[in-house]
JSON list of C-alpha atoms in Angstrom, two decimals:
[
{"chain": "A", "resi": 27, "resn": "MET", "atom": "CA", "xyz": [-24.59, 27.57, -4.41]},
{"chain": "A", "resi": 28, "resn": "VAL", "atom": "CA", "xyz": [-28.33, 26.97, -3.96]},
{"chain": "A", "resi": 29, "resn": "LEU", "atom": "CA", "xyz": [-30.18, 25.64, -6.99]},
{"chain": "A", "resi": 30, "resn": "PRO", "atom": "CA", "xyz": [-33.81, 26.53, -7.69]},
{"chain": "A", "resi": 31, "resn": "ALA", "atom": "CA", "xyz": [-36.27, 23.97, -6.32]},
{"chain": "A", "resi": 32, "resn": "ASP", "atom": "CA", "xyz": [-37.43, 22.98, -9.80]},
{"chain": "A", "resi": 33, "resn": "SER", "atom": "CA", "xyz": [-33.93, 22.58, -11.25]},
{"chain": "A", "resi": 34, "resn": "ARG", "atom": "CA", "xyz": [-32.72, 19.23, -12.48]},
{"chain": "A", "resi": 35, "resn": "ILE", "atom": "CA", "xyz": [-29.14, 18.04, -12.79]},
{"chain": "A", "resi": 36, "resn": "ASP", "atom": "CA", "xyz": [-28.44, 15.98, -15.89]},
{"chain": "A", "resi": 37, "resn": "LEU", "atom": "CA", "xyz": [-26.31, 13.00, -14.83]},
{"chain": "A", "resi": 38, "resn": "THR", "atom": "CA", "xyz": [-26.07, 11.43, -18.27]},
{"chain": "A", "resi": 39, "resn": "VAL", "atom": "CA", "xyz": [-22.68, 11.16, -19.95]},
{"chain": "A", "resi": 40, "resn": "PRO", "atom": "CA", "xyz": [-22.44, 13.66, -22.82]},
{"chain": "A", "resi": 41, "resn": "THR", "atom": "CA", "xyz": [-21.90, 12.30, -26.30]},
{"chain": "A", "resi": 42, "resn": "LEU", "atom": "CA", "xyz": [-18.56, 13.16, -27.87]},
{"chain": "A", "resi": 43, "resn": "THR", "atom": "CA", "xyz": [-18.92, 15.65, -30.69]},
{"chain": "A", "resi": 44, "resn": "ALA", "atom": "CA", "xyz": [-15.34, 16.21, -31.84]},
{"chain": "A", "resi": 45, "resn": "HIS", "atom": "CA", "xyz": [-15.21, 17.09, -35.52]},
{"chain": "A", "resi": 46, "resn": "VAL", "atom": "CA", "xyz": [-11.88, 17.82, -37.15]},
{"chain": "A", "resi": 47, "resn": "PRO", "atom": "CA", "xyz": [-12.29, 18.92, -40.78]},
{"chain": "A", "resi": 48, "resn": "ASP", "atom": "CA", "xyz": [-8.52, 18.95, -41.30]},
{"chain": "A", "resi": 49, "resn": "TYR", "atom": "CA", "xyz": [-8.46, 15.16, -40.78]},
{"chain": "A", "resi": 50, "resn": "GLU", "atom": "CA", "xyz": [-11.28, 14.24, -43.14]},
{"chain": "A", "resi": 51, "resn": "ASP", "atom": "CA", "xyz": [-9.11, 13.79, -46.23]},
{"chain": "A", "resi": 52, "resn": "ASP", "atom": "CA", "xyz": [-6.89, 11.36, -44.30]},
{"chain": "A", "resi": 53, "resn": "ILE", "atom": "CA", "xyz": [-9.68, 8.98, -43.26]},
{"chain": "A", "resi": 54, "resn": "GLU", "atom": "CA", "xyz": [-10.25, 5.87, -45.37]},
{"chain": "A", "resi": 55, "resn": "ASP", "atom": "CA", "xyz": [-12.96, 3.93, -43.49]},
{"chain": "A", "resi": 56, "resn": "VAL", "atom": "CA", "xyz": [-14.72, 4.29, -40.14]},
{"chain": "A", "resi": 57, "resn": "LEU", "atom": "CA", "xyz": [-14.53, 0.84, -38.52]},
{"chain": "A", "resi": 58, "resn": "ILE", "atom": "CA", "xyz": [-16.38, 1.64, -35.29]},
{"chain": "A", "resi": 59, "resn": "SER", "atom": "CA", "xyz": [-18.79, 4.53, -35.09]},
{"chain": "A", "resi": 60, "resn": "GLN", "atom": "CA", "xyz": [-19.07, 7.03, -32.27]},
{"chain": "A", "resi": 61, "resn": "GLN", "atom": "CA", "xyz": [-22.43, 5.58, -31.21]},
{"chain": "A", "resi": 62, "resn": "GLU", "atom": "CA", "xyz": [-21.16, 1.99, -31.24]},
{"chain": "A", "resi": 63, "resn": "ILE", "atom": "CA", "xyz": [-18.24, 2.98, -29.02]},
{"chain": "A", "resi": 64, "resn": "GLN", "atom": "CA", "xyz": [-20.42, 4.81, -26.52]},
{"chain": "A", "resi": 65, "resn": "ASP", "atom": "CA", "xyz": [-22.97, 1.97, -26.36]},
{"chain": "A", "resi": 66, "resn": "THR", "atom": "CA", "xyz": [-20.20, -0.56, -25.76]},
{"chain": "A", "resi": 67, "resn": "ILE", "atom": "CA", "xyz": [-18.45, 1.55, -23.12]},
{"chain": "A", "resi": 68, "resn": "ALA", "atom": "CA", "xyz": [-21.78, 1.85, -21.28]},
{"chain": "A", "resi": 69, "resn": "ARG", "atom": "CA", "xyz": [-22.26, -1.94, -21.43]},
{"chain": "A", "resi": 70, "resn": "LEU", "atom": "CA", "xyz": [-18.76, -2.59, -20.11]},
{"chain": "A", "resi": 71, "resn": "GLY", "atom": "CA", "xyz": [-19.26, -0.08, -17.29]},
{"chain": "A", "resi": 72, "resn": "GLU", "atom": "CA", "xyz": [-22.49, -1.77, -16.23]},
{"chain": "A", "resi": 73, "resn": "GLN", "atom": "CA", "xyz": [-20.82, -5.19, -16.18]},
{"chain": "A", "resi": 74, "resn": "ILE", "atom": "CA", "xyz": [-17.86, -3.91, -14.16]},
{"chain": "A", "resi": 75, "resn": "THR", "atom": "CA", "xyz": [-20.25, -2.27, -11.70]},
{"chain": "A", "resi": 76, "resn": "LYS", "atom": "CA", "xyz": [-22.02, -5.60, -11.15]},
{"chain": "A", "resi": 77, "resn": "ASP", "atom": "CA", "xyz": [-18.82, -7.63, -10.86]},
{"chain": "A", "resi": 78, "resn": "TYR", "atom": "CA", "xyz": [-17.17, -5.33, -8.30]},
{"chain": "A", "resi": 79, "resn": "GLU", "atom": "CA", "xyz": [-20.26, -4.52, -6.26]},
{"chain": "A", "resi": 80, "resn": "GLY", "atom": "CA", "xyz": [-19.40, -4.57, -2.57]},
{"chain": "A", "resi": 81, "resn": "GLU", "atom": "CA", "xyz": [-15.71, -3.86, -3.19]},
{"chain": "A", "resi": 82, "resn": "ASP", "atom": "CA", "xyz": [-14.31, -0.54, -1.99]},
{"chain": "A", "resi": 83, "resn": "ASN", "atom": "CA", "xyz": [-10.80, -0.56, -3.40]},
{"chain": "A", "resi": 84, "resn": "LEU", "atom": "CA", "xyz": [-11.12, -0.72, -7.18]},
{"chain": "A", "resi": 85, "resn": "MET", "atom": "CA", "xyz": [-8.28, 0.97, -9.03]},
{"chain": "A", "resi": 86, "resn": "LEU", "atom": "CA", "xyz": [-8.38, 1.67, -12.76]},
{"chain": "A", "resi": 87, "resn": "VAL", "atom": "CA", "xyz": [-4.94, 1.65, -14.34]},
{"chain": "A", "resi": 88, "resn": "GLY", "atom": "CA", "xyz": [-4.79, 3.29, -17.75]},
{"chain": "A", "resi": 89, "resn": "VAL", "atom": "CA", "xyz": [-2.05, 2.57, -20.24]},
{"chain": "A", "resi": 90, "resn": "LEU", "atom": "CA", "xyz": [-0.97, 5.91, -21.72]},
{"chain": "A", "resi": 91, "resn": "LYS", "atom": "CA", "xyz": [-1.46, 7.53, -24.00]},
{"chain": "A", "resi": 92, "resn": "GLY", "atom": "CA", "xyz": [-4.14, 5.79, -25.96]},
{"chain": "A", "resi": 93, "resn": "ALA", "atom": "CA", "xyz": [-6.28, 4.47, -23.12]},
{"chain": "A", "resi": 94, "resn": "PHE", "atom": "CA", "xyz": [-6.93, 7.84, -21.47]},
{"chain": "A", "resi": 95, "resn": "VAL", "atom": "CA", "xyz": [-10.05, 8.45, -23.58]},
{"chain": "A", "resi": 96, "resn": "VAL", "atom": "CA", "xyz": [-11.44, 4.95, -22.98]},
{"chain": "A", "resi": 97, "resn": "MET", "atom": "CA", "xyz": [-10.75, 5.17, -19.26]},
{"chain": "A", "resi": 98, "resn": "ALA", "atom": "CA", "xyz": [-12.36, 8.59, -18.88]},
{"chain": "A", "resi": 99, "resn": "ASP", "atom": "CA", "xyz": [-15.60, 7.49, -20.52]},
{"chain": "A", "resi": 100, "resn": "LEU", "atom": "CA", "xyz": [-15.59, 4.04, -18.91]},
{"chain": "A", "resi": 101, "resn": "SER", "atom": "CA", "xyz": [-15.14, 5.42, -15.39]},
{"chain": "A", "resi": 102, "resn": "ARG", "atom": "CA", "xyz": [-18.27, 7.53, -15.73]},
{"chain": "A", "resi": 103, "resn": "HIS", "atom": "CA", "xyz": [-20.29, 4.38, -16.35]},
{"chain": "A", "resi": 104, "resn": "ILE", "atom": "CA", "xyz": [-18.90, 2.58, -13.28]},
{"chain": "A", "resi": 105, "resn": "ARG", "atom": "CA", "xyz": [-21.25, 3.31, -10.40]},
{"chain": "A", "resi": 106, "resn": "LEU", "atom": "CA", "xyz": [-18.71, 2.52, -7.69]},
{"chain": "A", "resi": 107, "resn": "PRO", "atom": "CA", "xyz": [-15.92, 4.39, -5.91]},
{"chain": "A", "resi": 108, "resn": "VAL", "atom": "CA", "xyz": [-12.79, 4.11, -8.07]},
{"chain": "A", "resi": 109, "resn": "GLU", "atom": "CA", "xyz": [-9.27, 5.46, -8.02]},
{"chain": "A", "resi": 110, "resn": "PHE", "atom": "CA", "xyz": [-7.09, 6.21, -11.03]},
{"chain": "A", "resi": 111, "resn": "ASP", "atom": "CA", "xyz": [-3.48, 5.57, -11.84]},
{"chain": "A", "resi": 112, "resn": "PHE", "atom": "CA", "xyz": [-1.50, 5.41, -15.07]},
{"chain": "A", "resi": 113, "resn": "MET", "atom": "CA", "xyz": [1.43, 3.67, -16.69]},
{"chain": "A", "resi": 114, "resn": "ALA", "atom": "CA", "xyz": [3.19, 4.73, -19.86]},
{"chain": "A", "resi": 115, "resn": "VAL", "atom": "CA", "xyz": [4.90, 2.13, -22.00]},
{"chain": "A", "resi": 116, "resn": "SER", "atom": "CA", "xyz": [6.49, 2.15, -25.41]},
{"chain": "A", "resi": 117, "resn": "SER", "atom": "CA", "xyz": [6.51, -0.64, -27.96]},
{"chain": "A", "resi": 118, "resn": "TYR", "atom": "CA", "xyz": [5.58, 1.20, -31.16]},
{"chain": "A", "resi": 119, "resn": "GLY", "atom": "CA", "xyz": [7.65, 4.38, -31.34]},
{"chain": "A", "resi": 120, "resn": "ALA", "atom": "CA", "xyz": [6.55, 6.12, -34.53]},
{"chain": "A", "resi": 121, "resn": "ALA", "atom": "CA", "xyz": [5.81, 2.83, -36.32]},
{"chain": "A", "resi": 122, "resn": "THR", "atom": "CA", "xyz": [2.48, 1.25, -37.20]},
{"chain": "A", "resi": 123, "resn": "LYS", "atom": "CA", "xyz": [3.47, -2.18, -35.85]},
{"chain": "A", "resi": 124, "resn": "THR", "atom": "CA", "xyz": [4.70, -3.05, -32.38]},
{"chain": "A", "resi": 125, "resn": "SER", "atom": "CA", "xyz": [8.37, -3.92, -32.06]},
{"chain": "A", "resi": 126, "resn": "GLY", "atom": "CA", "xyz": [7.68, -6.33, -29.22]},
{"chain": "A", "resi": 127, "resn": "VAL", "atom": "CA", "xyz": [10.24, -4.56, -27.03]},
{"chain": "A", "resi": 128, "resn": "VAL", "atom": "CA", "xyz": [8.43, -2.99, -24.07]},
{"chain": "A", "resi": 129, "resn": "ARG", "atom": "CA", "xyz": [9.80, -0.09, -22.08]},
{"chain": "A", "resi": 130, "resn": "ILE", "atom": "CA", "xyz": [8.09, 1.38, -19.03]},
{"chain": "A", "resi": 131, "resn": "ARG", "atom": "CA", "xyz": [8.29, 5.16, -19.37]},
{"chain": "A", "resi": 132, "resn": "LYS", "atom": "CA", "xyz": [6.04, 5.97, -16.40]},
{"chain": "A", "resi": 133, "resn": "ASP", "atom": "CA", "xyz": [5.32, 3.65, -13.51]},
{"chain": "A", "resi": 134, "resn": "LEU", "atom": "CA", "xyz": [2.38, 3.72, -11.10]},
{"chain": "A", "resi": 135, "resn": "ASP", "atom": "CA", "xyz": [2.24, 6.44, -8.50]},
{"chain": "A", "resi": 136, "resn": "HIS", "atom": "CA", "xyz": [0.50, 4.22, -5.94]},
{"chain": "A", "resi": 137, "resn": "GLU", "atom": "CA", "xyz": [0.99, 0.77, -4.46]},
{"chain": "A", "resi": 138, "resn": "ILE", "atom": "CA", "xyz": [-1.48, -1.87, -5.64]},
{"chain": "A", "resi": 139, "resn": "GLU", "atom": "CA", "xyz": [-0.88, -4.58, -3.06]},
{"chain": "A", "resi": 140, "resn": "ALA", "atom": "CA", "xyz": [-4.24, -6.00, -1.87]},
{"chain": "A", "resi": 141, "resn": "ARG", "atom": "CA", "xyz": [-6.09, -3.77, -4.36]},
{"chain": "A", "resi": 142, "resn": "ASN", "atom": "CA", "xyz": [-8.56, -4.81, -7.04]},
{"chain": "A", "resi": 143, "resn": "VAL", "atom": "CA", "xyz": [-6.85, -3.59, -10.21]},
{"chain": "A", "resi": 144, "resn": "LEU", "atom": "CA", "xyz": [-8.51, -3.19, -13.60]},
{"chain": "A", "resi": 145, "resn": "LEU", "atom": "CA", "xyz": [-6.01, -2.54, -16.36]},
{"chain": "A", "resi": 146, "resn": "VAL", "atom": "CA", "xyz": [-7.63, -0.44, -19.10]},
{"chain": "A", "resi": 147, "resn": "GLU", "atom": "CA", "xyz": [-6.30, -0.73, -22.67]},
{"chain": "A", "resi": 148, "resn": "ASP", "atom": "CA", "xyz": [-7.45, 0.90, -25.86]},
{"chain": "A", "resi": 149, "resn": "ILE", "atom": "CA", "xyz": [-6.28, -1.91, -28.14]},
{"chain": "A", "resi": 150, "resn": "VAL", "atom": "CA", "xyz": [-4.56, -5.30, -27.90]},
{"chain": "A", "resi": 151, "resn": "ASP", "atom": "CA", "xyz": [-2.83, -6.62, -30.99]},
{"chain": "A", "resi": 152, "resn": "SER", "atom": "CA", "xyz": [0.20, -8.91, -30.55]},
{"chain": "A", "resi": 153, "resn": "GLY", "atom": "CA", "xyz": [-0.50, -9.02, -26.82]},
{"chain": "A", "resi": 154, "resn": "LEU", "atom": "CA", "xyz": [3.21, -8.78, -25.98]},
{"chain": "A", "resi": 155, "resn": "THR", "atom": "CA", "xyz": [2.92, -5.41, -24.25]},
{"chain": "A", "resi": 156, "resn": "LEU", "atom": "CA", "xyz": [-0.13, -6.45, -22.24]},
{"chain": "A", "resi": 157, "resn": "SER", "atom": "CA", "xyz": [1.45, -9.78, -21.28]},
{"chain": "A", "resi": 158, "resn": "TYR", "atom": "CA", "xyz": [4.53, -7.94, -20.00]},
{"chain": "A", "resi": 159, "resn": "LEU", "atom": "CA", "xyz": [2.44, -5.48, -18.00]},
{"chain": "A", "resi": 160, "resn": "LEU", "atom": "CA", "xyz": [0.35, -8.22, -16.40]},
{"chain": "A", "resi": 161, "resn": "LYS", "atom": "CA", "xyz": [3.45, -10.14, -15.33]},
{"chain": "A", "resi": 162, "resn": "ASN", "atom": "CA", "xyz": [4.94, -6.95, -13.92]},
{"chain": "A", "resi": 163, "resn": "LEU", "atom": "CA", "xyz": [1.79, -6.00, -11.99]},
{"chain": "A", "resi": 164, "resn": "ARG", "atom": "CA", "xyz": [1.25, -9.50, -10.58]},
{"chain": "A", "resi": 165, "resn": "THR", "atom": "CA", "xyz": [4.60, -9.27, -8.80]},
{"chain": "A", "resi": 166, "resn": "ARG", "atom": "CA", "xyz": [3.11, -6.37, -6.79]},
{"chain": "A", "resi": 167, "resn": "ARG", "atom": "CA", "xyz": [0.52, -8.72, -5.24]},
{"chain": "A", "resi": 168, "resn": "PRO", "atom": "CA", "xyz": [-2.82, -7.10, -6.09]},
{"chain": "A", "resi": 169, "resn": "LYS", "atom": "CA", "xyz": [-5.96, -8.69, -4.68]},
{"chain": "A", "resi": 170, "resn": "SER", "atom": "CA", "xyz": [-7.19, -9.17, -8.24]},
{"chain": "A", "resi": 171, "resn": "LEU", "atom": "CA", "xyz": [-6.00, -8.14, -11.68]},
{"chain": "A", "resi": 172, "resn": "GLU", "atom": "CA", "xyz": [-8.28, -8.01, -14.72]},
{"chain": "A", "resi": 173, "resn": "VAL", "atom": "CA", "xyz": [-8.19, -6.37, -18.15]},
{"chain": "A", "resi": 174, "resn": "CYS", "atom": "CA", "xyz": [-10.67, -4.18, -19.97]},
{"chain": "A", "resi": 175, "resn": "ALA", "atom": "CA", "xyz": [-9.79, -3.59, -23.63]},
{"chain": "A", "resi": 176, "resn": "LEU", "atom": "CA", "xyz": [-11.89, -1.62, -26.07]},
{"chain": "A", "resi": 177, "resn": "MET", "atom": "CA", "xyz": [-10.48, -3.49, -29.09]},
{"chain": "A", "resi": 178, "resn": "GLN", "atom": "CA", "xyz": [-8.61, -6.71, -29.76]},
{"chain": "A", "resi": 179, "resn": "LYS", "atom": "CA", "xyz": [-6.89, -7.98, -32.92]},
{"chain": "A", "resi": 180, "resn": "THR", "atom": "CA", "xyz": [-7.12, -11.71, -32.27]},
{"chain": "A", "resi": 181, "resn": "GLU", "atom": "CA", "xyz": [-5.70, -12.64, -35.68]},
{"chain": "A", "resi": 182, "resn": "VAL", "atom": "CA", "xyz": [-2.27, -11.25, -34.82]},
{"chain": "A", "resi": 183, "resn": "GLN", "atom": "CA", "xyz": [-2.18, -12.10, -31.13]},
{"chain": "A", "resi": 184, "resn": "GLN", "atom": "CA", "xyz": [1.03, -13.92, -30.28]},
{"chain": "A", "resi": 185, "resn": "VAL", "atom": "CA", "xyz": [0.48, -14.85, -26.63]},
{"chain": "A", "resi": 186, "resn": "PRO", "atom": "CA", "xyz": [-2.56, -16.25, -24.78]},
{"chain": "A", "resi": 187, "resn": "LEU", "atom": "CA", "xyz": [-4.43, -13.61, -22.82]},
{"chain": "A", "resi": 188, "resn": "ASP", "atom": "CA", "xyz": [-7.48, -13.61, -20.59]},
{"chain": "A", "resi": 189, "resn": "ILE", "atom": "CA", "xyz": [-9.31, -10.35, -21.30]},
{"chain": "A", "resi": 190, "resn": "ARG", "atom": "CA", "xyz": [-12.33, -10.26, -19.04]},
{"chain": "A", "resi": 191, "resn": "TYR", "atom": "CA", "xyz": [-13.95, -7.15, -20.53]},
{"chain": "A", "resi": 192, "resn": "ARG", "atom": "CA", "xyz": [-13.65, -6.68, -24.28]},
{"chain": "A", "resi": 193, "resn": "GLY", "atom": "CA", "xyz": [-15.49, -4.30, -26.55]},
{"chain": "A", "resi": 194, "resn": "PHE", "atom": "CA", "xyz": [-14.71, -5.13, -30.19]},
{"chain": "A", "resi": 195, "resn": "GLU", "atom": "CA", "xyz": [-12.74, -7.64, -32.22]},
{"chain": "A", "resi": 196, "resn": "ILE", "atom": "CA", "xyz": [-11.22, -5.88, -35.21]},
{"chain": "A", "resi": 197, "resn": "PRO", "atom": "CA", "xyz": [-9.17, -7.01, -38.23]},
{"chain": "A", "resi": 198, "resn": "PRO", "atom": "CA", "xyz": [-5.35, -6.74, -38.18]},
{"chain": "A", "resi": 199, "resn": "VAL", "atom": "CA", "xyz": [-5.18, -3.22, -39.59]},
{"chain": "A", "resi": 200, "resn": "PHE", "atom": "CA", "xyz": [-3.68, -0.05, -38.17]},
{"chain": "A", "resi": 201, "resn": "VAL", "atom": "CA", "xyz": [-6.40, 2.17, -36.69]},
{"chain": "A", "resi": 202, "resn": "ILE", "atom": "CA", "xyz": [-6.64, 5.70, -35.32]},
{"chain": "A", "resi": 203, "resn": "GLY", "atom": "CA", "xyz": [-9.15, 7.74, -33.36]},
{"chain": "A", "resi": 204, "resn": "TYR", "atom": "CA", "xyz": [-10.68, 7.59, -29.89]},
{"chain": "A", "resi": 205, "resn": "GLY", "atom": "CA", "xyz": [-7.27, 7.92, -28.23]},
{"chain": "A", "resi": 206, "resn": "LEU", "atom": "CA", "xyz": [-5.28, 6.11, -30.90]},
{"chain": "A", "resi": 207, "resn": "ASP", "atom": "CA", "xyz": [-2.82, 8.10, -32.94]},
{"chain": "A", "resi": 208, "resn": "TYR", "atom": "CA", "xyz": [-0.50, 8.18, -35.90]},
{"chain": "A", "resi": 209, "resn": "GLY", "atom": "CA", "xyz": [2.37, 10.57, -35.24]},
{"chain": "A", "resi": 210, "resn": "GLU", "atom": "CA", "xyz": [0.43, 11.98, -32.23]},
{"chain": "A", "resi": 211, "resn": "ARG", "atom": "CA", "xyz": [-2.48, 13.04, -34.47]},
{"chain": "A", "resi": 212, "resn": "PHE", "atom": "CA", "xyz": [-6.08, 11.81, -34.66]},
{"chain": "A", "resi": 213, "resn": "ARG", "atom": "CA", "xyz": [-6.48, 10.97, -30.95]},
{"chain": "A", "resi": 214, "resn": "ASN", "atom": "CA", "xyz": [-9.45, 13.32, -30.53]},
{"chain": "A", "resi": 215, "resn": "LEU", "atom": "CA", "xyz": [-11.64, 11.72, -33.19]},
{"chain": "A", "resi": 216, "resn": "PRO", "atom": "CA", "xyz": [-14.76, 10.19, -31.56]},
{"chain": "A", "resi": 217, "resn": "TYR", "atom": "CA", "xyz": [-14.69, 7.08, -33.77]},
{"chain": "A", "resi": 218, "resn": "VAL", "atom": "CA", "xyz": [-12.14, 4.45, -34.83]},
{"chain": "A", "resi": 219, "resn": "ALA", "atom": "CA", "xyz": [-10.97, 4.51, -38.43]},
{"chain": "A", "resi": 220, "resn": "THR", "atom": "CA", "xyz": [-8.28, 3.50, -40.88]},
{"chain": "A", "resi": 221, "resn": "LEU", "atom": "CA", "xyz": [-6.06, 5.95, -42.74]},
{"chain": "A", "resi": 222, "resn": "ARG", "atom": "CA", "xyz": [-5.64, 6.40, -46.46]},
{"chain": "A", "resi": 223, "resn": "PRO", "atom": "CA", "xyz": [-2.18, 5.33, -47.67]},
{"chain": "A", "resi": 224, "resn": "ALA", "atom": "CA", "xyz": [-1.34, 8.92, -48.55]},
{"chain": "A", "resi": 225, "resn": "ALA", "atom": "CA", "xyz": [-1.67, 9.94, -44.91]},
{"chain": "A", "resi": 226, "resn": "TYR", "atom": "CA", "xyz": [1.36, 7.81, -44.02]},
{"chain": "A", "resi": 227, "resn": "THR", "atom": "CA", "xyz": [3.59, 9.22, -46.72]},
{"chain": "A", "resi": 228, "resn": "GLU", "atom": "CA", "xyz": [2.54, 12.79, -45.97]},
{"chain": "A", "resi": 229, "resn": "GLY", "atom": "CA", "xyz": [3.04, 12.34, -42.22]}
]
């Protein structure tokens, strides 16, 4: 396809505009706005670009399901060649607090030996799941292994963690939106919020 000579291609990342009226009655408070999230994701992407400049084997590993939204937006702010892979783990089930028992439900599709690996998380609370994943991935001998987490609940963290790229520190409350769910709902909201108590009993 040949574009007209005066055409311009917009390379900016579009702002999320998801609006779900059916969810509005369930929302209690918006903790992190859509604009705050997008500004922070852009900042993290710029820092990652600087830190990995000159490297040609960066792999982003997203922890499903919640991190898929973070990883999609983050990757578009990383101005380097990157590859994607995913892991799926379970430590919550249908609960609002982690059980601490981690099960790998989907492993990586690719080897990570000698690769620069950036593990992308939506949220870190107790840290038990992330600690388990890091130990597991280190046994596969990556060249480097770092973490990028959009949110961290430091008040309830139970194990020491080195999170190189962190977006927000939030209080120890259950949150939904921007990939995070309650009963598989609310993932497509463009902000992070808390739920009204009635939403739990009705769900």
